[in-house]
Amino acid sequence: MFFTWDESLDTGIEVIDEQHKRIVDYINTLHTAIATKDKEAVSDVLDQLINYTVTHFSFEESLMEQHGYMHTDAHRKVHEMFTGRIQTYQKELNAGRDISRKLLNDLKIWLTSHIKSEDSDYVKVINTKVDKGWVSKALGRFFGK
């Protein structure tokens, strides 16, 4: 396994942690596709990862807005920059360039850093305003949990 989830990545909001774990699963699936040199699988996983990540970002941003997080716009811009960077990787891959290993390492580093810095900041605000169990139950259905 390329990327192992550990408790240092837990936000304390179950639905967010489950979404982050799903992104880790996509990264590990991407690693397997790269290791087996399955270019079609790499492209498919990247497409799925982009779609899921965009949905996850939207969910996070709506959660921030609902709870009055004052840095929502700045956090949204970080999400937009990341999405743009990943879409650039996707274009390069579609153009025939092998960016897979660089992409894989970038994803792991970015997700870990993002959770531990930017996400931890908004989580502090949400955790002071909401019953985490309610958030997980009510909003977790958004992602099929």
PDB file of N, CA and C in Angstrom, residues 10-109:
ATOM      1  N   ASP A  10      -6.935  12.362  11.148  1.00  0.00           N
ATOM      2  CA  ASP A  10      -8.324  12.483  11.601  1.00  0.00           C
ATOM      3  C   ASP A  10      -8.661  13.936  11.922  1.00  0.00           C
ATOM      4  N   THR A  11      -9.815  14.366  11.443  1.00  0.00           N
ATOM      5  CA  THR A  11     -10.287  15.717  11.751  1.00  0.00           C
ATOM      6  C   THR A  11     -11.200  15.725  12.966  1.00  0.00           C
ATOM      7  N   GLY A  12     -11.764  14.567  13.277  1.00  0.00           N
ATOM      8  CA  GLY A  12     -12.739  14.496  14.354  1.00  0.00           C
ATOM      9  C   GLY A  12     -14.163  14.643  13.856  1.00  0.00           C
ATOM     10  N   ILE A  13     -14.330  14.908  12.575  1.00  0.00           N
ATOM     11  CA  ILE A  13     -15.653  14.946  11.953  1.00  0.00           C
ATOM     12  C   ILE A  13     -15.729  13.707  11.059  1.00  0.00           C
ATOM     13  N   GLU A  14     -16.517  12.740  11.506  1.00  0.00           N
ATOM     14  CA  GLU A  14     -16.528  11.425  10.869  1.00  0.00           C
ATOM     15  C   GLU A  14     -16.778  11.466   9.363  1.00  0.00           C
ATOM     16  N   VAL A  15     -17.745  12.239   8.925  1.00  0.00           N
ATOM     17  CA  VAL A  15     -18.077  12.269   7.501  1.00  0.00           C
ATOM     18  C   VAL A  15     -16.907  12.829   6.681  1.00  0.00           C
ATOM     19  N   ILE A  16     -16.215  13.816   7.194  1.00  0.00           N
ATOM     20  CA  ILE A  16     -15.054  14.377   6.499  1.00  0.00           C
ATOM     21  C   ILE A  16     -13.918  13.357   6.485  1.00  0.00           C
ATOM     22  N   ASP A  17     -13.684  12.695   7.611  1.00  0.00           N
ATOM     23  CA  ASP A  17     -12.631  11.676   7.658  1.00  0.00           C
ATOM     24  C   ASP A  17     -12.918  10.541   6.670  1.00  0.00           C
ATOM     25  N   GLU A  18     -14.167  10.133   6.570  1.00  0.00           N
ATOM     26  CA  GLU A  18     -14.519   9.062   5.623  1.00  0.00           C
ATOM     27  C   GLU A  18     -14.285   9.509   4.180  1.00  0.00           C
ATOM     28  N   GLN A  19     -14.578  10.766   3.887  1.00  0.00           N
ATOM     29  CA  GLN A  19     -14.330  11.292   2.543  1.00  0.00           C
ATOM     30  C   GLN A  19     -12.832  11.337   2.261  1.00  0.00           C
ATOM     31  N   HIS A  20     -12.061  11.782   3.235  1.00  0.00           N
ATOM     32  CA  HIS A  20     -10.605  11.813   3.065  1.00  0.00           C
ATOM     33  C   HIS A  20     -10.054  10.398   2.872  1.00  0.00           C
ATOM     34  N   LYS A  21     -10.579   9.446   3.606  1.00  0.00           N
ATOM     35  CA  LYS A  21     -10.136   8.050   3.464  1.00  0.00           C
ATOM     36  C   LYS A  21     -10.457   7.525   2.066  1.00  0.00           C
ATOM     37  N   ARG A  22     -11.585   7.947   1.532  1.00  0.00           N
ATOM     38  CA  ARG A  22     -11.950   7.520   0.173  1.00  0.00           C
ATOM     39  C   ARG A  22     -10.948   8.097  -0.839  1.00  0.00           C
ATOM     40  N   ILE A  23     -10.516   9.321  -0.624  1.00  0.00           N
ATOM     41  CA  ILE A  23      -9.501   9.919  -1.498  1.00  0.00           C
ATOM     42  C   ILE A  23      -8.196   9.143  -1.379  1.00  0.00           C
ATOM     43  N   VAL A  24      -7.834   8.729  -0.166  1.00  0.00           N
ATOM     44  CA  VAL A  24      -6.647   7.889   0.031  1.00  0.00           C
ATOM     45  C   VAL A  24      -6.804   6.583  -0.745  1.00  0.00           C
ATOM     46  N   ASP A  25      -7.994   6.004  -0.727  1.00  0.00           N
ATOM     47  CA  ASP A  25      -8.241   4.771  -1.497  1.00  0.00           C
ATOM     48  C   ASP A  25      -8.011   5.001  -2.992  1.00  0.00           C
ATOM     49  N   TYR A  26      -8.482   6.133  -3.491  1.00  0.00           N
ATOM     50  CA  TYR A  26      -8.251   6.455  -4.905  1.00  0.00           C
ATOM     51  C   TYR A  26      -6.751   6.574  -5.193  1.00  0.00           C
ATOM     52  N   ILE A  27      -6.024   7.213  -4.301  1.00  0.00           N
ATOM     53  CA  ILE A  27      -4.577   7.364  -4.479  1.00  0.00           C
ATOM     54  C   ILE A  27      -3.907   5.991  -4.498  1.00  0.00           C
ATOM     55  N   ASN A  28      -4.327   5.098  -3.622  1.00  0.00           N
ATOM     56  CA  ASN A  28      -3.758   3.746  -3.610  1.00  0.00           C
ATOM     57  C   ASN A  28      -4.131   2.956  -4.858  1.00  0.00           C
ATOM     58  N   THR A  29      -5.341   3.148  -5.345  1.00  0.00           N
ATOM     59  CA  THR A  29      -5.753   2.496  -6.594  1.00  0.00           C
ATOM     60  C   THR A  29      -4.931   3.032  -7.764  1.00  0.00           C
ATOM     61  N   LEU A  30      -4.666   4.321  -7.741  1.00  0.00           N
ATOM     62  CA  LEU A  30      -3.806   4.928  -8.761  1.00  0.00           C
ATOM     63  C   LEU A  30      -2.407   4.321  -8.696  1.00  0.00           C
ATOM     64  N   HIS A  31      -1.890   4.139  -7.503  1.00  0.00           N
ATOM     65  CA  HIS A  31      -0.569   3.519  -7.325  1.00  0.00           C
ATOM     66  C   HIS A  31      -0.534   2.121  -7.945  1.00  0.00           C
ATOM     67  N   THR A  32      -1.573   1.343  -7.715  1.00  0.00           N
ATOM     68  CA  THR A  32      -1.653  -0.009  -8.281  1.00  0.00           C
ATOM     69  C   THR A  32      -1.692   0.040  -9.803  1.00  0.00           C
ATOM     70  N   ALA A  33      -2.469   0.958 -10.341  1.00  0.00           N
ATOM     71  CA  ALA A  33      -2.560   1.091 -11.803  1.00  0.00           C
ATOM     72  C   ALA A  33      -1.206   1.470 -12.392  1.00  0.00           C
ATOM     73  N   ILE A  34      -0.476   2.323 -11.711  1.00  0.00           N
ATOM     74  CA  ILE A  34       0.862   2.717 -12.174  1.00  0.00           C
ATOM     75  C   ILE A  34       1.817   1.534 -12.095  1.00  0.00           C
ATOM     76  N   ALA A  35       1.754   0.806 -10.989  1.00  0.00           N
ATOM     77  CA  ALA A  35       2.655  -0.334 -10.780  1.00  0.00           C
ATOM     78  C   ALA A  35       2.434  -1.425 -11.830  1.00  0.00           C
ATOM     79  N   THR A  36       1.199  -1.580 -12.269  1.00  0.00           N
ATOM     80  CA  THR A  36       0.888  -2.603 -13.276  1.00  0.00           C
ATOM     81  C   THR A  36       0.985  -2.054 -14.702  1.00  0.00           C
ATOM     82  N   LYS A  37       1.378  -0.778 -14.793  1.00  0.00           N
ATOM     83  CA  LYS A  37       1.548  -0.104 -16.084  1.00  0.00           C
ATOM     84  C   LYS A  37       0.272  -0.116 -16.926  1.00  0.00           C
ATOM     85  N   ASP A  38      -0.849   0.010 -16.245  1.00  0.00           N
ATOM     86  CA  ASP A  38      -2.147   0.027 -16.898  1.00  0.00           C
ATOM     87  C   ASP A  38      -2.557   1.482 -17.131  1.00  0.00           C
ATOM     88  N   LYS A  39      -2.186   2.010 -18.299  1.00  0.00           N
ATOM     89  CA  LYS A  39      -2.421   3.418 -18.602  1.00  0.00           C
ATOM     90  C   LYS A  39      -3.905   3.771 -18.617  1.00  0.00           C
ATOM     91  N   GLU A  40      -4.728   2.859 -19.085  1.00  0.00           N
ATOM     92  CA  GLU A  40      -6.168   3.122 -19.101  1.00  0.00           C
ATOM     93  C   GLU A  40      -6.715   3.228 -17.678  1.00  0.00           C
ATOM     94  N   ALA A  41      -6.253   2.341 -16.807  1.00  0.00           N
ATOM     95  CA  ALA A  41      -6.693   2.386 -15.408  1.00  0.00           C
ATOM     96  C   ALA A  41      -6.210   3.671 -14.736  1.00  0.00           C
ATOM     97  N   VAL A  42      -4.997   4.104 -15.051  1.00  0.00           N
ATOM     98  CA  VAL A  42      -4.481   5.363 -14.493  1.00  0.00           C
ATOM     99  C   VAL A  42      -5.411   6.508 -14.878  1.00  0.00           C
ATOM    100  N   SER A  43      -5.779   6.558 -16.139  1.00  0.00           N
ATOM    101  CA  SER A  43      -6.664   7.616 -16.617  1.00  0.00           C
ATOM    102  C   SER A  43      -8.039   7.526 -15.958  1.00  0.00           C
ATOM    103  N   ASP A  44      -8.585   6.314 -15.857  1.00  0.00           N
ATOM    104  CA  ASP A  44      -9.898   6.130 -15.231  1.00  0.00           C
ATOM    105  C   ASP A  44      -9.886   6.551 -13.764  1.00  0.00           C
ATOM    106  N   VAL A  45      -8.864   6.124 -13.035  1.00  0.00           N
ATOM    107  CA  VAL A  45      -8.774   6.468 -11.615  1.00  0.00           C
ATOM    108  C   VAL A  45      -8.610   7.973 -11.444  1.00  0.00           C
ATOM    109  N   LEU A  46      -7.824   8.583 -12.295  1.00  0.00           N
ATOM    110  CA  LEU A  46      -7.637  10.028 -12.215  1.00  0.00           C
ATOM    111  C   LEU A  46      -8.969  10.749 -12.448  1.00  0.00           C
ATOM    112  N   ASP A  47      -9.740  10.301 -13.429  1.00  0.00           N
ATOM    113  CA  ASP A  47     -11.063  10.889 -13.673  1.00  0.00           C
ATOM    114  C   ASP A  47     -11.955  10.763 -12.437  1.00  0.00           C
ATOM    115  N   GLN A  48     -11.982   9.566 -11.855  1.00  0.00           N
ATOM    116  CA  GLN A  48     -12.808   9.332 -10.666  1.00  0.00           C
ATOM    117  C   GLN A  48     -12.336  10.173  -9.492  1.00  0.00           C
ATOM    118  N   LEU A  49     -11.038  10.251  -9.329  1.00  0.00           N
ATOM    119  CA  LEU A  49     -10.456  11.026  -8.238  1.00  0.00           C
ATOM    120  C   LEU A  49     -10.814  12.503  -8.373  1.00  0.00           C
ATOM    121  N   ILE A  50     -10.723  13.028  -9.575  1.00  0.00           N
ATOM    122  CA  ILE A  50     -11.071  14.440  -9.800  1.00  0.00           C
ATOM    123  C   ILE A  50     -12.538  14.671  -9.472  1.00  0.00           C
ATOM    124  N   ASN A  51     -13.413  13.816  -9.979  1.00  0.00           N
ATOM    125  CA  ASN A  51     -14.848  13.989  -9.727  1.00  0.00           C
ATOM    126  C   ASN A  51     -15.174  13.909  -8.241  1.00  0.00           C
ATOM    127  N   TYR A  52     -14.598  12.940  -7.557  1.00  0.00           N
ATOM    128  CA  TYR A  52     -14.879  12.781  -6.136  1.00  0.00           C
ATOM    129  C   TYR A  52     -14.318  13.950  -5.334  1.00  0.00           C
ATOM    130  N   THR A  53     -13.120  14.373  -5.672  1.00  0.00           N
ATOM    131  CA  THR A  53     -12.483  15.466  -4.946  1.00  0.00           C
ATOM    132  C   THR A  53     -13.274  16.762  -5.115  1.00  0.00           C
ATOM    133  N   VAL A  54     -13.753  17.038  -6.308  1.00  0.00           N
ATOM    134  CA  VAL A  54     -14.551  18.245  -6.539  1.00  0.00           C
ATOM    135  C   VAL A  54     -15.822  18.196  -5.690  1.00  0.00           C
ATOM    136  N   THR A  55     -16.454  17.027  -5.623  1.00  0.00           N
ATOM    137  CA  THR A  55     -17.649  16.864  -4.799  1.00  0.00           C
ATOM    138  C   THR A  55     -17.317  17.051  -3.318  1.00  0.00           C
ATOM    139  N   HIS A  56     -16.203  16.475  -2.896  1.00  0.00           N
ATOM    140  CA  HIS A  56     -15.761  16.619  -1.512  1.00  0.00           C
ATOM    141  C   HIS A  56     -15.493  18.092  -1.176  1.00  0.00           C
ATOM    142  N   PHE A  57     -14.815  18.795  -2.068  1.00  0.00           N
ATOM    143  CA  PHE A  57     -14.527  20.207  -1.833  1.00  0.00           C
ATOM    144  C   PHE A  57     -15.824  21.003  -1.681  1.00  0.00           C
ATOM    145  N   SER A  58     -16.769  20.732  -2.546  1.00  0.00           N
ATOM    146  CA  SER A  58     -18.058  21.421  -2.484  1.00  0.00           C
ATOM    147  C   SER A  58     -18.737  21.161  -1.136  1.00  0.00           C
ATOM    148  N   PHE A  59     -18.677  19.927  -0.686  1.00  0.00           N
ATOM    149  CA  PHE A  59     -19.257  19.555   0.605  1.00  0.00           C
ATOM    150  C   PHE A  59     -18.575  20.315   1.742  1.00  0.00           C
ATOM    151  N   GLU A  60     -17.247  20.317   1.747  1.00  0.00           N
ATOM    152  CA  GLU A  60     -16.499  21.034   2.781  1.00  0.00           C
ATOM    153  C   GLU A  60     -16.855  22.516   2.794  1.00  0.00           C
ATOM    154  N   GLU A  61     -16.891  23.107   1.613  1.00  0.00           N
ATOM    155  CA  GLU A  61     -17.161  24.537   1.513  1.00  0.00           C
ATOM    156  C   GLU A  61     -18.567  24.877   2.006  1.00  0.00           C
ATOM    157  N   SER A  62     -19.537  24.030   1.702  1.00  0.00           N
ATOM    158  CA  SER A  62     -20.894  24.302   2.184  1.00  0.00           C
ATOM    159  C   SER A  62     -20.957  24.152   3.704  1.00  0.00           C
ATOM    160  N   LEU A  63     -20.221  23.201   4.239  1.00  0.00           N
ATOM    161  CA  LEU A  63     -20.151  23.026   5.690  1.00  0.00           C
ATOM    162  C   LEU A  63     -19.540  24.264   6.351  1.00  0.00           C
ATOM    163  N   MET A  64     -18.485  24.785   5.744  1.00  0.00           N
ATOM    164  CA  MET A  64     -17.838  25.991   6.268  1.00  0.00           C
ATOM    165  C   MET A  64     -18.803  27.175   6.251  1.00  0.00           C
ATOM    166  N   GLU A  65     -19.498  27.339   5.135  1.00  0.00           N
ATOM    167  CA  GLU A  65     -20.442  28.455   5.012  1.00  0.00           C
ATOM    168  C   GLU A  65     -21.565  28.341   6.029  1.00  0.00           C
ATOM    169  N   GLN A  66     -22.090  27.129   6.196  1.00  0.00           N
ATOM    170  CA  GLN A  66     -23.199  26.919   7.135  1.00  0.00           C
ATOM    171  C   GLN A  66     -22.813  27.273   8.565  1.00  0.00           C
ATOM    172  N   HIS A  67     -21.525  27.155   8.878  1.00  0.00           N
ATOM    173  CA  HIS A  67     -21.097  27.372  10.258  1.00  0.00           C
ATOM    174  C   HIS A  67     -20.278  28.651  10.432  1.00  0.00           C
ATOM    175  N   GLY A  68     -20.360  29.533   9.431  1.00  0.00           N
ATOM    176  CA  GLY A  68     -19.774  30.851   9.558  1.00  0.00           C
ATOM    177  C   GLY A  68     -18.253  30.885   9.634  1.00  0.00           C
ATOM    178  N   TYR A  69     -17.604  29.934   8.984  1.00  0.00           N
ATOM    179  CA  TYR A  69     -16.139  29.935   8.979  1.00  0.00           C
ATOM    180  C   TYR A  69     -15.655  31.138   8.175  1.00  0.00           C
ATOM    181  N   MET A  70     -14.887  32.019   8.802  1.00  0.00           N
ATOM    182  CA  MET A  70     -14.539  33.289   8.171  1.00  0.00           C
ATOM    183  C   MET A  70     -13.510  33.183   7.042  1.00  0.00           C
ATOM    184  N   HIS A  71     -12.843  32.058   6.909  1.00  0.00           N
ATOM    185  CA  HIS A  71     -11.843  31.908   5.849  1.00  0.00           C
ATOM    186  C   HIS A  71     -12.320  30.995   4.712  1.00  0.00           C
ATOM    187  N   THR A  72     -13.640  30.889   4.565  1.00  0.00           N
ATOM    188  CA  THR A  72     -14.200  30.008   3.532  1.00  0.00           C
ATOM    189  C   THR A  72     -13.702  30.393   2.147  1.00  0.00           C
ATOM    190  N   ASP A  73     -13.685  31.671   1.815  1.00  0.00           N
ATOM    191  CA  ASP A  73     -13.253  32.095   0.477  1.00  0.00           C
ATOM    192  C   ASP A  73     -11.797  31.730   0.217  1.00  0.00           C
ATOM    193  N   ALA A  74     -10.947  31.926   1.204  1.00  0.00           N
ATOM    194  CA  ALA A  74      -9.535  31.569   1.048  1.00  0.00           C
ATOM    195  C   ALA A  74      -9.387  30.057   0.882  1.00  0.00           C
ATOM    196  N   HIS A  75     -10.151  29.292   1.651  1.00  0.00           N
ATOM    197  CA  HIS A  75     -10.091  27.832   1.556  1.00  0.00           C
ATOM    198  C   HIS A  75     -10.584  27.380   0.173  1.00  0.00           C
ATOM    199  N   ARG A  76     -11.625  28.022  -0.313  1.00  0.00           N
ATOM    200  CA  ARG A  76     -12.161  27.711  -1.643  1.00  0.00           C
ATOM    201  C   ARG A  76     -11.090  27.957  -2.717  1.00  0.00           C
ATOM    202  N   LYS A  77     -10.340  29.027  -2.573  1.00  0.00           N
ATOM    203  CA  LYS A  77      -9.277  29.335  -3.539  1.00  0.00           C
ATOM    204  C   LYS A  77      -8.190  28.250  -3.519  1.00  0.00           C
ATOM    205  N   VAL A  78      -7.861  27.737  -2.345  1.00  0.00           N
ATOM    206  CA  VAL A  78      -6.897  26.628  -2.244  1.00  0.00           C
ATOM    207  C   VAL A  78      -7.441  25.408  -2.983  1.00  0.00           C
ATOM    208  N   HIS A  79      -8.716  25.124  -2.797  1.00  0.00           N
ATOM    209  CA  HIS A  79      -9.349  24.009  -3.506  1.00  0.00           C
ATOM    210  C   HIS A  79      -9.298  24.224  -5.017  1.00  0.00           C
ATOM    211  N   GLU A  80      -9.598  25.437  -5.452  1.00  0.00           N
ATOM    212  CA  GLU A  80      -9.592  25.748  -6.890  1.00  0.00           C
ATOM    213  C   GLU A  80      -8.191  25.591  -7.489  1.00  0.00           C
ATOM    214  N   MET A  81      -7.184  26.037  -6.763  1.00  0.00           N
ATOM    215  CA  MET A  81      -5.807  25.895  -7.260  1.00  0.00           C
ATOM    216  C   MET A  81      -5.435  24.416  -7.385  1.00  0.00           C
ATOM    217  N   PHE A  82      -5.804  23.623  -6.383  1.00  0.00           N
ATOM    218  CA  PHE A  82      -5.506  22.195  -6.427  1.00  0.00           C
ATOM    219  C   PHE A  82      -6.236  21.538  -7.594  1.00  0.00           C
ATOM    220  N   THR A  83      -7.510  21.853  -7.761  1.00  0.00           N
ATOM    221  CA  THR A  83      -8.288  21.281  -8.862  1.00  0.00           C
ATOM    222  C   THR A  83      -7.655  21.642 -10.201  1.00  0.00           C
ATOM    223  N   GLY A  84      -7.233  22.876 -10.367  1.00  0.00           N
ATOM    224  CA  GLY A  84      -6.562  23.294 -11.598  1.00  0.00           C
ATOM    225  C   GLY A  84      -5.278  22.527 -11.846  1.00  0.00           C
ATOM    226  N   ARG A  85      -4.512  22.321 -10.789  1.00  0.00           N
ATOM    227  CA  ARG A  85      -3.251  21.581 -10.918  1.00  0.00           C
ATOM    228  C   ARG A  85      -3.505  20.130 -11.334  1.00  0.00           C
ATOM    229  N   ILE A  86      -4.510  19.509 -10.743  1.00  0.00           N
ATOM    230  CA  ILE A  86      -4.825  18.118 -11.082  1.00  0.00           C
ATOM    231  C   ILE A  86      -5.373  18.030 -12.511  1.00  0.00           C
ATOM    232  N   GLN A  87      -6.155  19.006 -12.920  1.00  0.00           N
ATOM    233  CA  GLN A  87      -6.655  19.023 -14.292  1.00  0.00           C
ATOM    234  C   GLN A  87      -5.517  19.202 -15.296  1.00  0.00           C
ATOM    235  N   THR A  88      -4.484  19.930 -14.902  1.00  0.00           N
ATOM    236  CA  THR A  88      -3.294  20.056 -15.754  1.00  0.00           C
ATOM    237  C   THR A  88      -2.612  18.703 -15.910  1.00  0.00           C
ATOM    238  N   TYR A  89      -2.488  17.971 -14.803  1.00  0.00           N
ATOM    239  CA  TYR A  89      -1.941  16.609 -14.883  1.00  0.00           C
ATOM    240  C   TYR A  89      -2.780  15.750 -15.831  1.00  0.00           C
ATOM    241  N   GLN A  90      -4.087  15.887 -15.733  1.00  0.00           N
ATOM    242  CA  GLN A  90      -4.978  15.096 -16.568  1.00  0.00           C
ATOM    243  C   GLN A  90      -4.762  15.430 -18.049  1.00  0.00           C
ATOM    244  N   LYS A  91      -4.619  16.708 -18.371  1.00  0.00           N
ATOM    245  CA  LYS A  91      -4.372  17.115 -19.754  1.00  0.00           C
ATOM    246  C   LYS A  91      -3.048  16.553 -20.254  1.00  0.00           C
ATOM    247  N   GLU A  92      -2.019  16.612 -19.401  1.00  0.00           N
ATOM    248  CA  GLU A  92      -0.710  16.072 -19.790  1.00  0.00           C
ATOM    249  C   GLU A  92      -0.790  14.568 -20.019  1.00  0.00           C
ATOM    250  N   LEU A  93      -1.507  13.882 -19.156  1.00  0.00           N
ATOM    251  CA  LEU A  93      -1.685  12.439 -19.313  1.00  0.00           C
ATOM    252  C   LEU A  93      -2.422  12.133 -20.612  1.00  0.00           C
ATOM    253  N   ASN A  94      -3.473  12.893 -20.903  1.00  0.00           N
ATOM    254  CA  ASN A  94      -4.234  12.696 -22.139  1.00  0.00           C
ATOM    255  C   ASN A  94      -3.408  13.022 -23.380  1.00  0.00           C
ATOM    256  N   ALA A  95      -2.385  13.862 -23.213  1.00  0.00           N
ATOM    257  CA  ALA A  95      -1.494  14.206 -24.328  1.00  0.00           C
ATOM    258  C   ALA A  95      -0.381  13.165 -24.499  1.00  0.00           C
ATOM    259  N   GLY A  96      -0.381  12.139 -23.650  1.00  0.00           N
ATOM    260  CA  GLY A  96       0.587  11.065 -23.801  1.00  0.00           C
ATOM    261  C   GLY A  96       1.817  11.173 -22.915  1.00  0.00           C
ATOM    262  N   ARG A  97       1.871  12.168 -22.064  1.00  0.00           N
ATOM    263  CA  ARG A  97       3.025  12.303 -21.171  1.00  0.00           C
ATOM    264  C   ARG A  97       2.836  11.423 -19.936  1.00  0.00           C
ATOM    265  N   ASP A  98       3.917  10.851 -19.470  1.00  0.00           N
ATOM    266  CA  ASP A  98       3.849  10.023 -18.272  1.00  0.00           C
ATOM    267  C   ASP A  98       4.127  10.882 -17.037  1.00  0.00           C
ATOM    268  N   ILE A  99       3.058  11.329 -16.444  1.00  0.00           N
ATOM    269  CA  ILE A  99       3.144  12.183 -15.254  1.00  0.00           C
ATOM    270  C   ILE A  99       2.705  11.409 -14.012  1.00  0.00           C
ATOM    271  N   SER A 100       2.462  10.131 -14.181  1.00  0.00           N
ATOM    272  CA  SER A 100       1.799   9.337 -13.153  1.00  0.00           C
ATOM    273  C   SER A 100       2.538   9.322 -11.812  1.00  0.00           C
ATOM    274  N   ARG A 101       3.825   9.116 -11.811  1.00  0.00           N
ATOM    275  CA  ARG A 101       4.549   9.057 -10.530  1.00  0.00           C
ATOM    276  C   ARG A 101       4.616  10.421  -9.847  1.00  0.00           C
ATOM    277  N   LYS A 102       4.825  11.460 -10.637  1.00  0.00           N
ATOM    278  CA  LYS A 102       4.828  12.816 -10.075  1.00  0.00           C
ATOM    279  C   LYS A 102       3.452  13.140  -9.510  1.00  0.00           C
ATOM    280  N   LEU A 103       2.420  12.798 -10.241  1.00  0.00           N
ATOM    281  CA  LEU A 103       1.049  13.006  -9.781  1.00  0.00           C
ATOM    282  C   LEU A 103       0.804  12.262  -8.473  1.00  0.00           C
ATOM    283  N   LEU A 104       1.192  11.024  -8.407  1.00  0.00           N
ATOM    284  CA  LEU A 104       0.970  10.204  -7.222  1.00  0.00           C
ATOM    285  C   LEU A 104       1.618  10.830  -5.980  1.00  0.00           C
ATOM    286  N   ASN A 105       2.858  11.218  -6.105  1.00  0.00           N
ATOM    287  CA  ASN A 105       3.555  11.833  -4.973  1.00  0.00           C
ATOM    288  C   ASN A 105       2.941  13.180  -4.606  1.00  0.00           C
ATOM    289  N   ASP A 106       2.564  13.956  -5.618  1.00  0.00           N
ATOM    290  CA  ASP A 106       1.946  15.253  -5.382  1.00  0.00           C
ATOM    291  C   ASP A 106       0.620  15.087  -4.626  1.00  0.00           C
ATOM    292  N   LEU A 107      -0.174  14.115  -5.025  1.00  0.00           N
ATOM    293  CA  LEU A 107      -1.458  13.870  -4.365  1.00  0.00           C
ATOM    294  C   LEU A 107      -1.274  13.535  -2.889  1.00  0.00           C
ATOM    295  N   LYS A 108      -0.337  12.649  -2.607  1.00  0.00           N
ATOM    296  CA  LYS A 108      -0.113  12.226  -1.224  1.00  0.00           C
ATOM    297  C   LYS A 108       0.363  13.398  -0.360  1.00  0.00           C
ATOM    298  N   ILE A 109       1.328  14.118  -0.862  1.00  0.00           N
ATOM    299  CA  ILE A 109       1.876  15.254  -0.113  1.00  0.00           C
ATOM    300  C   ILE A 109       0.803  16.324   0.081  1.00  0.00           C
TER     301      ILE A 109
END
